[in-house]
mmCIF file with all atom_site columns, C-alpha atoms in Angstrom:
data_model
loop_
_atom_site.group_PDB
_atom_site.id
_atom_site.type_symbol
_atom_site.label_atom_id
_atom_site.label_alt_id
_atom_site.label_comp_id
_atom_site.label_asym_id
_atom_site.label_entity_id
_atom_site.label_seq_id
_atom_site.pdbx_PDB_ins_code
_atom_site.Cartn_x
_atom_site.Cartn_y
_atom_site.Cartn_z
_atom_site.occupancy
_atom_site.B_iso_or_equiv
_atom_site.pdbx_formal_charge
_atom_site.auth_seq_id
_atom_site.auth_comp_id
_atom_site.auth_asym_id
_atom_site.auth_atom_id
_atom_site.pdbx_PDB_model_num
ATOM 1   C CA . MET A 1 1   ? -8.727  97.100  -63.307 1.00 0.00 ? 1   MET A CA 1
ATOM 2   C CA . ALA A 1 2   ? -10.574 94.987  -60.811 1.00 0.00 ? 2   ALA A CA 1
ATOM 3   C CA . LYS A 1 3   ? -12.358 96.762  -57.711 1.00 0.00 ? 3   LYS A CA 1
ATOM 4   C CA . SER A 1 4   ? -12.183 95.564  -54.566 1.00 0.00 ? 4   SER A CA 1
ATOM 5   C CA . LYS A 1 5   ? -14.441 95.394  -52.237 1.00 0.00 ? 5   LYS A CA 1
ATOM 6   C CA . LYS A 1 6   ? -14.262 96.884  -49.165 1.00 0.00 ? 6   LYS A CA 1
ATOM 7   C CA . LYS A 1 7   ? -16.894 96.784  -47.094 1.00 0.00 ? 7   LYS A CA 1
ATOM 8   C CA . GLN A 1 8   ? -17.739 100.769 -46.885 1.00 0.00 ? 8   GLN A CA 1
ATOM 9   C CA . SER A 1 9   ? -18.802 102.366 -43.094 1.00 0.00 ? 9   SER A CA 1
ATOM 10  C CA . GLY A 1 10  ? -22.201 103.169 -44.798 1.00 0.00 ? 10  GLY A CA 1
ATOM 11  C CA . THR A 1 11  ? -23.462 99.789  -45.472 1.00 0.00 ? 11  THR A CA 1
ATOM 12  C CA . PRO A 1 12  ? -25.894 98.222  -43.125 1.00 0.00 ? 12  PRO A CA 1
ATOM 13  C CA . SER A 1 13  ? -24.819 94.601  -41.319 1.00 0.00 ? 13  SER A CA 1
ATOM 14  C CA . ASN A 1 14  ? -26.913 91.342  -41.616 1.00 0.00 ? 14  ASN A CA 1
ATOM 15  C CA . THR A 1 15  ? -27.031 91.289  -38.193 1.00 0.00 ? 15  THR A CA 1
ATOM 16  C CA . ILE A 1 16  ? -30.131 92.738  -36.102 1.00 0.00 ? 16  ILE A CA 1
ATOM 17  C CA . ALA A 1 17  ? -29.878 91.810  -32.758 1.00 0.00 ? 17  ALA A CA 1
ATOM 18  C CA . LEU A 1 18  ? -27.069 89.368  -30.545 1.00 0.00 ? 18  LEU A CA 1
ATOM 19  C CA . ASN A 1 19  ? -27.300 87.836  -27.533 1.00 0.00 ? 19  ASN A CA 1
ATOM 20  C CA . ARG A 1 20  ? -24.164 88.492  -25.632 1.00 0.00 ? 20  ARG A CA 1
ATOM 21  C CA . LYS A 1 21  ? -25.188 87.379  -21.955 1.00 0.00 ? 21  LYS A CA 1
ATOM 22  C CA . ALA A 1 22  ? -25.765 83.592  -23.202 1.00 0.00 ? 22  ALA A CA 1
ATOM 23  C CA . ARG A 1 23  ? -22.379 83.946  -23.918 1.00 0.00 ? 23  ARG A CA 1
ATOM 24  C CA . HIS A 1 24  ? -21.459 84.778  -20.468 1.00 0.00 ? 24  HIS A CA 1
ATOM 25  C CA . ASP A 1 25  ? -23.257 82.565  -18.598 1.00 0.00 ? 25  ASP A CA 1
ATOM 26  C CA . TYR A 1 26  ? -23.364 79.116  -21.067 1.00 0.00 ? 26  TYR A CA 1
ATOM 27  C CA . PHE A 1 27  ? -20.411 77.270  -22.700 1.00 0.00 ? 27  PHE A CA 1
ATOM 28  C CA . ILE A 1 28  ? -21.752 76.997  -26.555 1.00 0.00 ? 28  ILE A CA 1
ATOM 29  C CA . GLU A 1 29  ? -21.182 73.792  -27.828 1.00 0.00 ? 29  GLU A CA 1
ATOM 30  C CA . GLU A 1 30  ? -23.532 72.900  -31.148 1.00 0.00 ? 30  GLU A CA 1
ATOM 31  C CA . ARG A 1 31  ? -24.982 75.727  -33.356 1.00 0.00 ? 31  ARG A CA 1
ATOM 32  C CA . TYR A 1 32  ? -27.909 75.960  -35.423 1.00 0.00 ? 32  TYR A CA 1
ATOM 33  C CA . GLU A 1 33  ? -29.520 78.096  -38.136 1.00 0.00 ? 33  GLU A CA 1
ATOM 34  C CA . ALA A 1 34  ? -33.929 78.567  -37.870 1.00 0.00 ? 34  ALA A CA 1
ATOM 35  C CA . GLY A 1 35  ? -36.364 80.332  -39.508 1.00 0.00 ? 35  GLY A CA 1
ATOM 36  C CA . LEU A 1 36  ? -38.520 82.108  -37.831 1.00 0.00 ? 36  LEU A CA 1
ATOM 37  C CA . VAL A 1 37  ? -42.774 82.904  -38.684 1.00 0.00 ? 37  VAL A CA 1
ATOM 38  C CA . LEU A 1 38  ? -43.345 86.590  -38.028 1.00 0.00 ? 38  LEU A CA 1
ATOM 39  C CA . GLU A 1 39  ? -46.024 88.717  -38.717 1.00 0.00 ? 39  GLU A CA 1
ATOM 40  C CA . GLY A 1 40  ? -45.921 92.082  -40.753 1.00 0.00 ? 40  GLY A CA 1
ATOM 41  C CA . TRP A 1 41  ? -45.194 94.493  -37.880 1.00 0.00 ? 41  TRP A CA 1
ATOM 42  C CA . GLU A 1 42  ? -42.196 92.136  -36.499 1.00 0.00 ? 42  GLU A CA 1
ATOM 43  C CA . VAL A 1 43  ? -40.237 92.204  -39.727 1.00 0.00 ? 43  VAL A CA 1
ATOM 44  C CA . LYS A 1 44  ? -40.654 96.029  -39.873 1.00 0.00 ? 44  LYS A CA 1
ATOM 45  C CA . SER A 1 45  ? -39.734 96.430  -36.481 1.00 0.00 ? 45  SER A CA 1
ATOM 46  C CA . LEU A 1 46  ? -35.981 93.915  -37.339 1.00 0.00 ? 46  LEU A CA 1
ATOM 47  C CA . ARG A 1 47  ? -35.613 96.252  -40.468 1.00 0.00 ? 47  ARG A CA 1
ATOM 48  C CA . ALA A 1 48  ? -36.003 99.279  -37.462 1.00 0.00 ? 48  ALA A CA 1
ATOM 49  C CA . GLY A 1 49  ? -33.493 97.309  -35.058 1.00 0.00 ? 49  GLY A CA 1
ATOM 50  C CA . ARG A 1 50  ? -35.801 97.661  -32.030 1.00 0.00 ? 50  ARG A CA 1
ATOM 51  C CA . VAL A 1 51  ? -35.407 94.230  -30.542 1.00 0.00 ? 51  VAL A CA 1
ATOM 52  C CA . GLN A 1 52  ? -33.460 92.656  -27.703 1.00 0.00 ? 52  GLN A CA 1
ATOM 53  C CA . LEU A 1 53  ? -32.536 89.417  -27.449 1.00 0.00 ? 53  LEU A CA 1
ATOM 54  C CA . SER A 1 54  ? -31.400 89.430  -24.393 1.00 0.00 ? 54  SER A CA 1
ATOM 55  C CA . GLU A 1 55  ? -33.888 87.499  -21.668 1.00 0.00 ? 55  GLU A CA 1
ATOM 56  C CA . SER A 1 56  ? -34.926 85.104  -24.638 1.00 0.00 ? 56  SER A CA 1
ATOM 57  C CA . TYR A 1 57  ? -35.136 81.007  -24.746 1.00 0.00 ? 57  TYR A CA 1
ATOM 58  C CA . CYS A 1 58  ? -35.779 78.319  -26.835 1.00 0.00 ? 58  CYS A CA 1
ATOM 59  C CA . LEU A 1 59  ? -38.124 75.438  -25.235 1.00 0.00 ? 59  LEU A CA 1
ATOM 60  C CA . LEU A 1 60  ? -39.170 71.990  -27.684 1.00 0.00 ? 60  LEU A CA 1
ATOM 61  C CA . LYS A 1 61  ? -43.302 71.744  -27.273 1.00 0.00 ? 61  LYS A CA 1
ATOM 62  C CA . GLY A 1 62  ? -44.878 68.897  -29.288 1.00 0.00 ? 62  GLY A CA 1
ATOM 63  C CA . GLY A 1 63  ? -41.891 68.326  -31.316 1.00 0.00 ? 63  GLY A CA 1
ATOM 64  C CA . GLU A 1 64  ? -41.663 71.891  -32.627 1.00 0.00 ? 64  GLU A CA 1
ATOM 65  C CA . ALA A 1 65  ? -39.268 74.619  -31.209 1.00 0.00 ? 65  ALA A CA 1
ATOM 66  C CA . TRP A 1 66  ? -40.431 77.702  -29.912 1.00 0.00 ? 66  TRP A CA 1
ATOM 67  C CA . LEU A 1 67  ? -38.695 81.122  -28.900 1.00 0.00 ? 67  LEU A CA 1
ATOM 68  C CA . PHE A 1 68  ? -40.131 83.101  -25.717 1.00 0.00 ? 68  PHE A CA 1
ATOM 69  C CA . GLY A 1 69  ? -39.123 85.954  -24.456 1.00 0.00 ? 69  GLY A CA 1
ATOM 70  C CA . ALA A 1 70  ? -37.554 88.018  -27.375 1.00 0.00 ? 70  ALA A CA 1
ATOM 71  C CA . HIS A 1 71  ? -39.416 91.361  -27.159 1.00 0.00 ? 71  HIS A CA 1
ATOM 72  C CA . ILE A 1 72  ? -39.933 92.881  -30.620 1.00 0.00 ? 72  ILE A CA 1
ATOM 73  C CA . THR A 1 73  ? -40.903 96.405  -30.173 1.00 0.00 ? 73  THR A CA 1
ATOM 74  C CA . PRO A 1 74  ? -44.045 97.489  -32.438 1.00 0.00 ? 74  PRO A CA 1
ATOM 75  C CA . LEU A 1 75  ? -43.272 100.612 -34.199 1.00 0.00 ? 75  LEU A CA 1
ATOM 76  C CA . ASN A 1 76  ? -45.349 104.017 -33.786 1.00 0.00 ? 76  ASN A CA 1
ATOM 77  C CA . THR A 1 77  ? -47.298 103.232 -37.232 1.00 0.00 ? 77  THR A CA 1
ATOM 78  C CA . VAL A 1 78  ? -48.394 99.661  -36.685 1.00 0.00 ? 78  VAL A CA 1
ATOM 79  C CA . SER A 1 79  ? -51.835 99.343  -38.388 1.00 0.00 ? 79  SER A CA 1
ATOM 80  C CA . THR A 1 80  ? -55.200 99.868  -35.815 1.00 0.00 ? 80  THR A CA 1
ATOM 81  C CA . HIS A 1 81  ? -56.675 96.534  -36.304 1.00 0.00 ? 81  HIS A CA 1
ATOM 82  C CA . ILE A 1 82  ? -54.027 94.865  -35.568 1.00 0.00 ? 82  ILE A CA 1
ATOM 83  C CA . ARG A 1 83  ? -52.980 94.890  -31.512 1.00 0.00 ? 83  ARG A CA 1
ATOM 84  C CA . PRO A 1 84  ? -49.298 93.802  -31.045 1.00 0.00 ? 84  PRO A CA 1
ATOM 85  C CA . ASP A 1 85  ? -47.936 91.515  -28.727 1.00 0.00 ? 85  ASP A CA 1
ATOM 86  C CA . PRO A 1 86  ? -44.157 92.214  -28.034 1.00 0.00 ? 86  PRO A CA 1
ATOM 87  C CA . LEU A 1 87  ? -43.701 89.407  -26.671 1.00 0.00 ? 87  LEU A CA 1
ATOM 88  C CA . ARG A 1 88  ? -45.696 86.578  -28.223 1.00 0.00 ? 88  ARG A CA 1
ATOM 89  C CA . THR A 1 89  ? -44.095 83.248  -28.783 1.00 0.00 ? 89  THR A CA 1
ATOM 90  C CA . ARG A 1 90  ? -42.996 82.424  -32.507 1.00 0.00 ? 90  ARG A CA 1
ATOM 91  C CA . LYS A 1 91  ? -42.611 79.352  -33.894 1.00 0.00 ? 91  LYS A CA 1
ATOM 92  C CA . LEU A 1 92  ? -38.848 78.569  -35.096 1.00 0.00 ? 92  LEU A CA 1
ATOM 93  C CA . LEU A 1 93  ? -38.344 76.594  -38.435 1.00 0.00 ? 93  LEU A CA 1
ATOM 94  C CA . LEU A 1 94  ? -35.879 73.790  -38.726 1.00 0.00 ? 94  LEU A CA 1
ATOM 95  C CA . HIS A 1 95  ? -35.251 70.498  -40.564 1.00 0.00 ? 95  HIS A CA 1
ATOM 96  C CA . SER A 1 96  ? -37.534 67.432  -38.576 1.00 0.00 ? 96  SER A CA 1
ATOM 97  C CA . GLU A 1 97  ? -33.834 65.817  -38.661 1.00 0.00 ? 97  GLU A CA 1
ATOM 98  C CA . GLU A 1 98  ? -32.491 68.780  -36.869 1.00 0.00 ? 98  GLU A CA 1
ATOM 99  C CA . LEU A 1 99  ? -35.635 68.746  -34.700 1.00 0.00 ? 99  LEU A CA 1
ATOM 100 C CA . ARG A 1 100 ? -35.018 65.452  -33.706 1.00 0.00 ? 100 ARG A CA 1
ATOM 101 C CA . LYS A 1 101 ? -30.840 65.775  -32.897 1.00 0.00 ? 101 LYS A CA 1
ATOM 102 C CA . LEU A 1 102 ? -31.958 68.654  -30.443 1.00 0.00 ? 102 LEU A CA 1
ATOM 103 C CA . ILE A 1 103 ? -34.546 67.001  -28.694 1.00 0.00 ? 103 ILE A CA 1
ATOM 104 C CA . GLY A 1 104 ? -32.470 64.226  -27.514 1.00 0.00 ? 104 GLY A CA 1
ATOM 105 C CA . ALA A 1 105 ? -30.185 66.882  -26.811 1.00 0.00 ? 105 ALA A CA 1
ATOM 106 C CA . VAL A 1 106 ? -31.842 68.770  -24.788 1.00 0.00 ? 106 VAL A CA 1
ATOM 107 C CA . GLU A 1 107 ? -33.930 65.942  -23.295 1.00 0.00 ? 107 GLU A CA 1
ATOM 108 C CA . ARG A 1 108 ? -31.554 63.214  -22.574 1.00 0.00 ? 108 ARG A CA 1
ATOM 109 C CA . LYS A 1 109 ? -27.852 64.744  -22.128 1.00 0.00 ? 109 LYS A CA 1
ATOM 110 C CA . GLY A 1 110 ? -29.005 67.984  -19.883 1.00 0.00 ? 110 GLY A CA 1
ATOM 111 C CA . TYR A 1 111 ? -28.327 70.949  -22.758 1.00 0.00 ? 111 TYR A CA 1
ATOM 112 C CA . ALA A 1 112 ? -30.281 74.064  -23.183 1.00 0.00 ? 112 ALA A CA 1
ATOM 113 C CA . LEU A 1 113 ? -31.486 76.028  -26.484 1.00 0.00 ? 113 LEU A CA 1
ATOM 114 C CA . VAL A 1 114 ? -29.939 79.390  -26.144 1.00 0.00 ? 114 VAL A CA 1
ATOM 115 C CA . PRO A 1 115 ? -30.623 81.946  -29.065 1.00 0.00 ? 115 PRO A CA 1
ATOM 116 C CA . LEU A 1 116 ? -27.804 83.421  -29.637 1.00 0.00 ? 116 LEU A CA 1
ATOM 117 C CA . ALA A 1 117 ? -28.011 86.075  -32.806 1.00 0.00 ? 117 ALA A CA 1
ATOM 118 C CA . LEU A 1 118 ? -30.742 87.823  -35.113 1.00 0.00 ? 118 LEU A CA 1
ATOM 119 C CA . TYR A 1 119 ? -29.849 88.431  -38.756 1.00 0.00 ? 119 TYR A CA 1
ATOM 120 C CA . TRP A 1 120 ? -31.054 88.648  -42.137 1.00 0.00 ? 120 TRP A CA 1
ATOM 121 C CA . LYS A 1 121 ? -29.984 86.113  -44.963 1.00 0.00 ? 121 LYS A CA 1
ATOM 122 C CA . ARG A 1 122 ? -30.932 86.395  -48.408 1.00 0.00 ? 122 ARG A CA 1
ATOM 123 C CA . GLY A 1 123 ? -33.942 88.638  -47.424 1.00 0.00 ? 123 GLY A CA 1
ATOM 124 C CA . ARG A 1 124 ? -35.272 86.321  -44.035 1.00 0.00 ? 124 ARG A CA 1
ATOM 125 C CA . VAL A 1 125 ? -34.866 86.633  -40.674 1.00 0.00 ? 125 VAL A CA 1
ATOM 126 C CA . LYS A 1 126 ? -32.591 84.052  -39.290 1.00 0.00 ? 126 LYS A CA 1
ATOM 127 C CA . LEU A 1 127 ? -32.162 82.944  -35.733 1.00 0.00 ? 127 LEU A CA 1
ATOM 128 C CA . GLU A 1 128 ? -28.912 81.396  -34.608 1.00 0.00 ? 128 GLU A CA 1
ATOM 129 C CA . ILE A 1 129 ? -29.417 79.513  -31.889 1.00 0.00 ? 129 ILE A CA 1
ATOM 130 C CA . ALA A 1 130 ? -26.927 76.990  -29.591 1.00 0.00 ? 130 ALA A CA 1
ATOM 131 C CA . LEU A 1 131 ? -27.071 73.999  -27.706 1.00 0.00 ? 131 LEU A CA 1
ATOM 132 C CA . ALA A 1 132 ? -25.199 74.905  -24.548 1.00 0.00 ? 132 ALA A CA 1
ATOM 133 C CA . LYS A 1 133 ? -24.562 73.671  -20.900 1.00 0.00 ? 133 LYS A CA 1
ATOM 134 C CA . GLY A 1 134 ? -24.794 76.487  -18.035 1.00 0.00 ? 134 GLY A CA 1
ATOM 135 C CA . LYS A 1 135 ? -21.682 77.996  -16.530 1.00 0.00 ? 135 LYS A CA 1
ATOM 136 C CA . HIS A 1 136 ? -21.001 77.904  -12.915 1.00 0.00 ? 136 HIS A CA 1
ATOM 137 C CA . LYS A 1 137 ? -19.642 81.046  -10.848 1.00 0.00 ? 137 LYS A CA 1
ATOM 138 C CA . TYR A 1 138 ? -16.415 79.692  -10.430 1.00 0.00 ? 138 TYR A CA 1
ATOM 139 C CA . ASP A 1 139 ? -16.373 78.912  -14.443 1.00 0.00 ? 139 ASP A CA 1
ATOM 140 C CA . LYS A 1 140 ? -17.112 82.254  -15.083 1.00 0.00 ? 140 LYS A CA 1
ATOM 141 C CA . ARG A 1 141 ? -14.505 83.518  -12.971 1.00 0.00 ? 141 ARG A CA 1
ATOM 142 C CA . ALA A 1 142 ? -11.868 81.296  -14.486 1.00 0.00 ? 142 ALA A CA 1
ATOM 143 C CA . VAL A 1 143 ? -12.645 83.011  -17.841 1.00 0.00 ? 143 VAL A CA 1
ATOM 144 C CA . GLU A 1 144 ? -12.323 86.009  -16.517 1.00 0.00 ? 144 GLU A CA 1
ATOM 145 C CA . ARG A 1 145 ? -8.839  85.181  -15.263 1.00 0.00 ? 145 ARG A CA 1
ATOM 146 C CA . GLU A 1 146 ? -7.739  83.575  -18.716 1.00 0.00 ? 146 GLU A CA 1
ATOM 147 C CA . LYS A 1 147 ? -8.897  86.681  -20.480 1.00 0.00 ? 147 LYS A CA 1
ATOM 148 C CA . GLU A 1 148 ? -7.341  88.785  -18.461 1.00 0.00 ? 148 GLU A CA 1
ATOM 149 C CA . TRP A 1 149 ? -4.055  86.983  -18.677 1.00 0.00 ? 149 TRP A CA 1
ATOM 150 C CA . SER A 1 150 ? -4.713  87.256  -22.146 1.00 0.00 ? 150 SER A CA 1
ATOM 151 C CA . ARG A 1 151 ? -4.801  91.110  -22.141 1.00 0.00 ? 151 ARG A CA 1
ATOM 152 C CA . GLN A 1 152 ? -1.447  90.733  -19.475 1.00 0.00 ? 152 GLN A CA 1
ATOM 153 C CA . LYS A 1 153 ? 0.414   88.193  -22.223 1.00 0.00 ? 153 LYS A CA 1
ATOM 154 C CA . GLU A 1 154 ? -0.269  91.038  -25.691 1.00 0.00 ? 154 GLU A CA 1
ATOM 155 C CA . ARG A 1 155 ? 0.605   94.160  -23.348 1.00 0.00 ? 155 ARG A CA 1
ATOM 156 C CA . LEU A 1 156 ? 4.007   92.741  -22.079 1.00 0.00 ? 156 LEU A CA 1
ATOM 157 C CA . LEU A 1 157 ? 4.406   91.040  -25.480 1.00 0.00 ? 157 LEU A CA 1
ATOM 158 C CA . LYS A 1 158 ? 3.680   94.557  -26.900 1.00 0.00 ? 158 LYS A CA 1
ATOM 159 C CA . ILE A 1 159 ? 6.283   96.487  -24.902 1.00 0.00 ? 159 ILE A CA 1
ATOM 160 C CA . ARG A 1 160 ? 9.286   94.657  -25.489 1.00 0.00 ? 160 ARG A CA 1
#
């Protein structure tokens, strides 16, 4: 008999951190996967789950993509000869064709680059970034109204 491959509750998830605020504040258009240039203490902190993406953003400078504002809290066991900076600027690794697309969209079309999620993929840290347009207050209210209506529909259908 073949064993079923169900995910057990004890197995860890690949997701390190999510930026839920981004989905609330932006319309997500396209998603990209980028690698990150990290130091050793940062990888150890990521394994411990000590990262926050809610205030982070991406910028394109000099033909390269950079992650600003991602807070990676150093562990207490960091070496004494290293001065860890939790808010340092980290370089994003993308293919040149992807970079050209992103530069064109951000500079000409007025999109923003927003980090969505940080996760492990084959032992490496990946960042999911998105081309996004900002939502206005009335857009957020409309989305909230739509969610509420879908919840009410589910309740009404469940009662019958």
